[in-house]
Short mmCIF file of C-alpha atoms in Angstrom, two decimals:
data_model
loop_
_atom_site.label_atom_id
_atom_site.label_comp_id
_atom_site.label_asym_id
_atom_site.label_seq_id
_atom_site.Cartn_x
_atom_site.Cartn_y
_atom_site.Cartn_z
CA MET A 1 -0.17 -0.11 -0.24
CA GLN A 2 2.81 2.52 1.21
CA LYS A 3 4.40 1.38 -2.34
CA TYR A 4 1.24 2.86 -3.79
CA ALA A 5 1.24 6.45 -1.88
CA ASN A 6 4.48 7.75 -3.46
CA PRO A 7 2.97 10.38 -5.31
CA THR A 8 5.05 9.57 -8.57
CA ARG A 9 3.43 6.14 -8.58
CA PHE A 10 0.27 6.71 -7.55
CA TYR A 11 0.50 9.55 -10.64
CA ALA A 12 1.35 7.18 -12.85
CA LEU A 13 -0.88 4.55 -11.72
CA SER A 14 -3.86 6.39 -11.57
CA GLY A 15 -3.61 7.46 -15.59
CA LYS A 16 -3.71 3.92 -15.98
CA VAL A 17 -7.04 3.40 -13.76
CA LEU A 18 -8.61 6.93 -14.40
CA PRO A 19 -10.03 5.76 -18.42
CA TRP A 20 -11.57 2.93 -17.04
CA LEU A 21 -13.20 4.26 -13.83
CA ALA A 22 -14.23 7.01 -15.71
CA ALA A 23 -16.21 4.18 -18.48
CA ALA A 24 -17.57 2.53 -15.54
CA THR A 25 -18.90 5.30 -14.26
CA LEU A 26 -20.60 6.65 -17.43
CA LEU A 27 -22.45 3.36 -18.11
CA ALA A 28 -23.42 3.68 -14.08
CA PHE A 29 -25.21 6.15 -14.97
CA ALA A 30 -27.33 5.23 -18.19
CA VAL A 31 -28.12 2.01 -16.43
CA GLY A 32 -29.22 3.91 -12.80
CA LEU A 33 -31.10 6.62 -14.83
CA TYR A 34 -32.92 4.03 -16.76
CA LEU A 35 -33.51 2.06 -14.16
CA ALA A 36 -34.47 5.22 -12.29
CA LEU A 37 -36.91 6.86 -15.43
CA VAL A 38 -38.14 4.48 -16.99
CA LYS A 39 -37.99 0.95 -15.03
CA ALA A 40 -39.12 2.16 -11.68
CA PRO A 41 -42.49 2.21 -10.96
CA GLN A 42 -44.90 4.87 -8.95
CA ASP A 43 -44.50 4.53 -5.23
CA TYR A 44 -48.39 4.05 -4.13
CA GLN A 45 -47.94 6.81 -1.61
CA GLN A 46 -45.85 9.00 -3.19
CA GLY A 47 -46.36 8.29 -6.68
CA GLU A 48 -43.75 10.13 -8.76
CA THR A 49 -42.06 12.40 -6.91
CA VAL A 50 -40.18 8.64 -5.30
CA ARG A 51 -37.96 9.48 -8.20
CA ILE A 52 -36.45 12.11 -6.38
CA MET A 53 -34.76 9.53 -3.78
CA PHE A 54 -32.98 8.01 -6.87
CA VAL A 55 -30.71 11.88 -7.28
CA HIS A 56 -31.15 12.49 -3.43
CA VAL A 57 -30.26 8.87 -1.53
CA PRO A 58 -26.71 8.32 -3.49
CA ALA A 59 -25.67 11.81 -2.74
CA ALA A 60 -26.57 12.45 1.07
CA TRP A 61 -25.07 8.78 1.73
CA MET A 62 -21.72 10.33 -0.44
CA ALA A 63 -22.06 14.27 1.73
CA MET A 64 -20.70 11.49 4.30
CA PHE A 65 -18.94 8.30 2.16
CA CYS A 66 -16.91 11.76 0.71
CA TYR A 67 -16.75 13.41 4.66
CA SER A 68 -15.15 10.20 6.21
CA THR A 69 -12.75 9.91 3.37
CA ILE A 70 -11.61 13.60 4.78
CA ALA A 71 -11.78 12.37 7.78
CA LEU A 72 -9.22 9.23 7.97
CA ALA A 73 -7.22 10.93 4.89
CA SER A 74 -6.54 13.61 7.21
CA ALA A 75 -6.23 10.68 10.16
CA ILE A 76 -3.62 9.21 8.10
CA GLY A 77 -1.82 12.56 6.82
CA LEU A 78 -1.63 13.33 10.91
CA VAL A 79 0.22 10.67 12.29
CA TRP A 80 2.29 9.43 9.68
CA ARG A 81 2.70 12.69 7.80
CA HIS A 82 1.87 11.50 4.71
CA PRO A 83 1.82 14.09 1.57
CA LEU A 84 -0.46 12.07 -0.39
CA ALA A 85 -2.92 11.38 2.61
CA ASP A 86 -3.34 15.65 3.15
CA VAL A 87 -4.00 16.20 -0.82
CA ALA A 88 -6.20 13.08 -0.94
CA ALA A 89 -8.19 14.85 2.08
CA LYS A 90 -7.74 18.47 0.37
CA CYS A 91 -9.12 17.43 -2.85
CA ALA A 92 -12.32 15.29 -1.41
CA ALA A 93 -13.78 18.29 0.10
CA PRO A 94 -15.06 20.04 -3.77
CA ILE A 95 -16.70 16.75 -4.31
CA GLY A 96 -18.35 16.00 -1.06
CA ALA A 97 -19.54 19.63 -0.72
CA SER A 98 -21.10 19.62 -4.00
CA PHE A 99 -22.68 15.95 -3.14
CA THR A 100 -23.74 17.52 0.32
CA PHE A 101 -25.54 20.24 -1.86
CA LEU A 102 -27.14 18.38 -4.16
CA ALA A 103 -28.69 16.29 -0.74
CA LEU A 104 -30.13 19.55 0.60
CA VAL A 105 -31.62 20.88 -3.14
CA THR A 106 -32.56 17.71 -4.05
CA GLY A 107 -34.32 16.48 -0.28
CA SER A 108 -36.13 20.20 -0.93
CA LEU A 109 -37.50 19.69 -3.09
CA TRP A 110 -39.07 16.75 -2.19
CA GLY A 111 -40.39 17.40 1.24
CA LYS A 112 -42.29 20.73 -0.66
CA PRO A 113 -44.64 18.37 -2.26
CA MET A 114 -44.09 15.86 0.73
CA TRP A 115 -44.32 17.39 3.60
CA GLY A 116 -45.96 20.31 2.58
CA THR A 117 -42.89 22.93 3.71
CA TRP A 118 -39.03 23.56 2.07
CA TRP A 119 -37.51 23.32 5.10
CA VAL A 120 -37.58 22.79 8.98
CA TRP A 121 -34.81 23.02 11.22
CA ASP A 122 -35.26 19.39 12.74
CA ALA A 123 -32.21 17.42 14.03
CA ARG A 124 -31.67 15.01 10.27
CA LEU A 125 -31.70 18.96 7.82
CA THR A 126 -29.91 20.25 10.64
CA SER A 127 -26.86 18.39 10.88
CA VAL A 128 -26.15 17.79 7.12
CA PHE A 129 -26.58 21.65 6.86
CA VAL A 130 -23.90 21.61 9.35
CA LEU A 131 -21.84 18.98 7.50
CA PHE A 132 -22.29 21.62 4.39
CA LEU A 133 -20.85 24.77 6.36
CA LEU A 134 -17.94 22.28 7.74
CA TYR A 135 -16.87 21.66 3.94
CA LEU A 136 -17.13 25.17 3.82
CA GLY A 137 -15.11 25.56 6.37
CA TYR A 138 -12.52 22.95 5.77
CA MET A 139 -12.15 24.58 1.86
CA ALA A 140 -11.66 28.37 3.42
CA ILE A 141 -8.58 26.52 5.53
CA TRP A 142 -6.87 25.24 2.95
CA GLN A 143 -7.59 28.65 0.67
CA ALA A 144 -6.46 30.97 3.44
CA ILE A 145 -3.19 29.01 4.87
CA GLU A 146 -0.91 29.45 1.79
CA GLU A 147 2.16 27.28 3.55
CA PRO A 148 0.35 23.35 2.35
CA LEU A 149 1.81 21.36 5.31
CA ARG A 150 0.44 24.19 7.78
CA ALA A 151 -2.81 24.10 5.92
CA ALA A 152 -2.89 20.67 5.94
CA ARG A 153 -2.17 19.99 10.03
CA VAL A 154 -5.24 23.19 11.01
CA ALA A 155 -7.51 21.81 7.91
CA ALA A 156 -7.06 17.48 9.43
CA ILE A 157 -7.35 18.55 13.04
CA VAL A 158 -10.66 20.60 12.19
CA ALA A 159 -11.83 17.54 10.08
CA LEU A 160 -11.18 14.78 12.53
CA VAL A 161 -13.54 17.59 15.45
CA GLY A 162 -16.31 17.94 12.54
CA PHE A 163 -16.60 14.06 11.94
CA VAL A 164 -18.36 13.68 15.45
CA ASN A 165 -21.21 15.34 13.12
CA VAL A 166 -21.63 12.55 10.51
CA PRO A 167 -22.11 9.68 13.37
CA ILE A 168 -25.27 12.77 14.12
CA ILE A 169 -26.31 12.36 10.93
CA LYS A 170 -27.00 8.85 10.88
CA PHE A 171 -28.55 8.25 13.94
CA SER A 172 -30.64 11.83 14.63
CA VAL A 173 -33.89 9.75 12.91
CA ASP A 174 -33.22 7.00 16.07
CA TRP A 175 -32.43 9.78 18.63
CA TRP A 176 -34.70 12.87 18.17
CA ASN A 177 -37.94 12.92 17.14
CA SER A 178 -37.71 13.74 13.02
CA LEU A 179 -39.73 15.05 10.13
CA HIS A 180 -37.52 12.79 8.21
CA GLN A 181 -37.76 9.27 7.39
CA PRO A 182 -35.85 6.99 9.37
CA ALA A 183 -33.12 4.44 7.48
CA SER A 184 -34.89 2.04 4.57
CA VAL A 185 -32.07 0.81 2.62
CA LEU A 186 -28.76 0.76 6.22
CA ARG A 187 -31.13 -1.98 8.44
CA MET A 188 -29.84 -3.88 10.91
CA ASP A 189 -33.29 -6.09 9.68
CA GLY A 190 -32.40 -5.54 5.75
CA PRO A 191 -33.80 -2.93 3.54
CA ALA A 192 -37.41 -2.21 3.86
CA ILE A 193 -38.25 -1.06 -0.02
CA HIS A 194 -39.60 -3.40 -2.22
CA MET A 195 -36.74 -4.75 -4.65
CA ASP A 196 -38.23 -2.56 -7.91
CA LEU A 197 -37.52 0.71 -6.46
CA LEU A 198 -34.60 -0.94 -4.45
CA ALA A 199 -32.55 -1.70 -7.86
CA PRO A 200 -32.40 2.00 -9.10
CA LEU A 201 -31.84 3.25 -5.58
CA LEU A 202 -28.87 0.85 -5.10
CA VAL A 203 -27.62 1.49 -9.53
CA MET A 204 -27.37 5.22 -8.73
CA GLY A 205 -25.47 4.89 -5.53
CA LEU A 206 -22.91 2.95 -7.46
CA ALA A 207 -22.58 5.33 -10.21
CA TYR A 208 -21.86 8.38 -7.46
CA THR A 209 -19.52 6.68 -5.57
CA LEU A 210 -17.94 6.07 -9.11
CA LEU A 211 -18.21 9.80 -10.09
CA PHE A 212 -16.61 10.05 -6.58
CA PHE A 213 -13.68 7.60 -6.87
CA THR A 214 -13.38 9.33 -10.98
CA LEU A 215 -12.55 13.01 -10.15
CA HIS A 216 -10.96 12.27 -6.17
CA LEU A 217 -8.54 10.35 -8.71
CA ILE A 218 -8.05 13.75 -11.21
CA ALA A 219 -8.15 15.78 -8.61
CA ILE A 220 -4.92 14.25 -6.91
CA ARG A 221 -3.38 14.12 -10.19
CA SER A 222 -4.27 17.53 -10.49
CA GLU A 223 -2.80 18.97 -7.00
CA ILE A 224 0.37 17.03 -7.48
CA THR A 225 1.37 18.74 -11.00
CA ARG A 226 0.37 21.83 -8.47
CA ARG A 227 2.81 21.08 -6.03
CA ARG A 228 5.70 20.09 -8.57
CA ILE A 229 4.85 23.68 -10.38
CA ARG A 230 5.11 24.76 -6.63
CA VAL A 231 8.55 23.77 -6.45
CA ILE A 232 9.78 25.13 -9.74
CA GLU A 233 8.87 28.13 -8.84
CA LEU A 234 10.54 28.27 -5.10
CA ALA A 235 13.48 27.12 -6.91
CA GLU A 236 13.33 29.74 -9.65
CA VAL A 237 12.96 32.61 -7.35
CA GLN A 238 15.87 31.18 -4.94
CA GLY A 239 18.46 30.27 -7.65
CA MET B 1 -41.80 8.60 -15.98
CA ASP B 2 -45.32 10.90 -16.42
CA PHE B 3 -44.63 13.97 -16.60
CA SER B 4 -48.43 15.32 -16.24
CA ALA B 5 -48.23 13.59 -12.98
CA PRO B 6 -48.92 15.72 -9.91
CA HIS B 7 -45.62 17.15 -8.63
CA ALA B 8 -43.56 16.19 -12.07
CA GLY B 9 -42.11 19.80 -11.75
CA PHE B 10 -40.41 18.87 -8.88
CA VAL B 11 -38.86 15.99 -10.03
CA ILE B 12 -37.71 17.69 -12.93
CA ALA B 13 -36.27 20.21 -11.01
CA SER B 14 -33.70 17.71 -9.17
CA TYR B 15 -32.87 15.85 -12.37
CA LEU B 16 -31.69 18.93 -13.52
CA VAL B 17 -30.02 20.65 -10.13
CA THR B 18 -27.87 17.23 -9.76
CA PHE B 19 -27.44 17.10 -13.94
CA ILE B 20 -26.19 21.02 -13.61
CA VAL B 21 -24.23 20.82 -10.71
CA LEU B 22 -22.41 17.38 -11.59
CA LEU B 23 -21.87 18.41 -14.72
CA GLY B 24 -20.49 21.91 -13.22
CA LEU B 25 -18.13 19.47 -10.99
CA VAL B 26 -16.31 17.31 -13.99
CA LEU B 27 -15.72 20.99 -15.45
CA ALA B 28 -14.16 22.28 -13.25
CA THR B 29 -12.14 19.46 -11.57
CA TRP B 30 -10.88 18.58 -15.52
CA LEU B 31 -9.72 22.18 -15.87
CA ARG B 32 -8.41 22.53 -13.12
CA GLN B 33 -5.87 19.22 -14.75
CA ARG B 34 -5.76 20.73 -17.96
CA ARG B 35 -4.68 24.41 -16.62
CA ALA B 36 -1.78 22.43 -13.82
CA ARG B 37 -0.84 20.48 -17.03
CA GLU B 38 -0.13 23.12 -19.05
CA GLN B 39 1.50 25.78 -16.44
CA LEU B 40 3.88 22.75 -15.71
CA LYS B 41 4.70 22.30 -19.22
CA THR B 42 5.36 25.84 -19.44
CA LEU B 43 7.56 25.30 -16.28
CA GLU B 44 9.90 22.64 -17.42
CA GLU B 45 10.44 24.38 -20.89
CA ARG B 46 11.09 27.65 -19.86
CA GLY B 47 13.47 25.61 -17.47
CA SER B 48 14.90 23.00 -19.80
CA ARG B 49 16.14 26.48 -22.42
CA ARG B 50 17.32 28.15 -19.29
CA ARG B 51 19.54 25.32 -18.47
CA ARG B 52 20.41 25.04 -22.08
CA ARG B 53 21.94 28.42 -22.00
CA ALA B 54 23.34 28.20 -18.74
CA GLY B 55 25.36 25.05 -20.67
CA LYS B 56 26.23 26.59 -23.69
CA ASP B 57 27.93 30.02 -22.10
CA GLY B 58 29.67 27.36 -19.85
CA ASP B 59 31.40 26.10 -22.95
CA SER B 60 31.83 29.43 -24.39
CA ALA B 61 34.32 30.52 -21.54
#
């Protein structure tokens, strides 16, 4: 594992993986959208509105997954001082923020026809909004501190402190009274929804996950290149 | 999907927003990488030109 964490080796290996990953992402989205918009039946209660779930739920999953990735990479960066871990954490943030934004907006678009309101300050919605603010704060730290090593340390501490919000999001619907429905897929006793609706949801979840890995790899490669540029520019100034 | 169903507008809006945000994210990530690659190429070419010039100056001295 350590071998692939070398930035030069990572750059070469990721260049080979990326086209396959991009193709798999496109395929998963094509199948997922076909199942979500054509094959999936209307829900007996929600009607056509159930189709919002196929873009909303994977976005919410990815919002938490991306933040967990940032927290894990931050911990690795802090403990082992591995530069690629810091880069991985930094590059996951804009992707995670976008997924969180999508989860909030599509959730709101589902809430209006189903709950009769765009927004309520209940535990689930509020904790996801806090997650969005955490993403913005995390990215602001990277922008504000010019020296990458110092920025990585401060950002890693903030990311790890903010990670406490992830289990709060997950269990908020169990711990507090919430307008938001409890988990219906990731449950101890198995999914509570019919296979006709579960299949498109899982395929869209896979598509979102593949998209994250594709974009994350591209962003990491781009950040490695930018750091090379920084080193060359510093050498030019000093020499 | 039945486009005449009640609340179909909310469904369309959700997919439209998702498409716009994800497309923007893909484009931003890709353009950032392309810009960085071009900048590195320019810097490396400038560096190798300078090294060649320095080599020639060294030979003539």
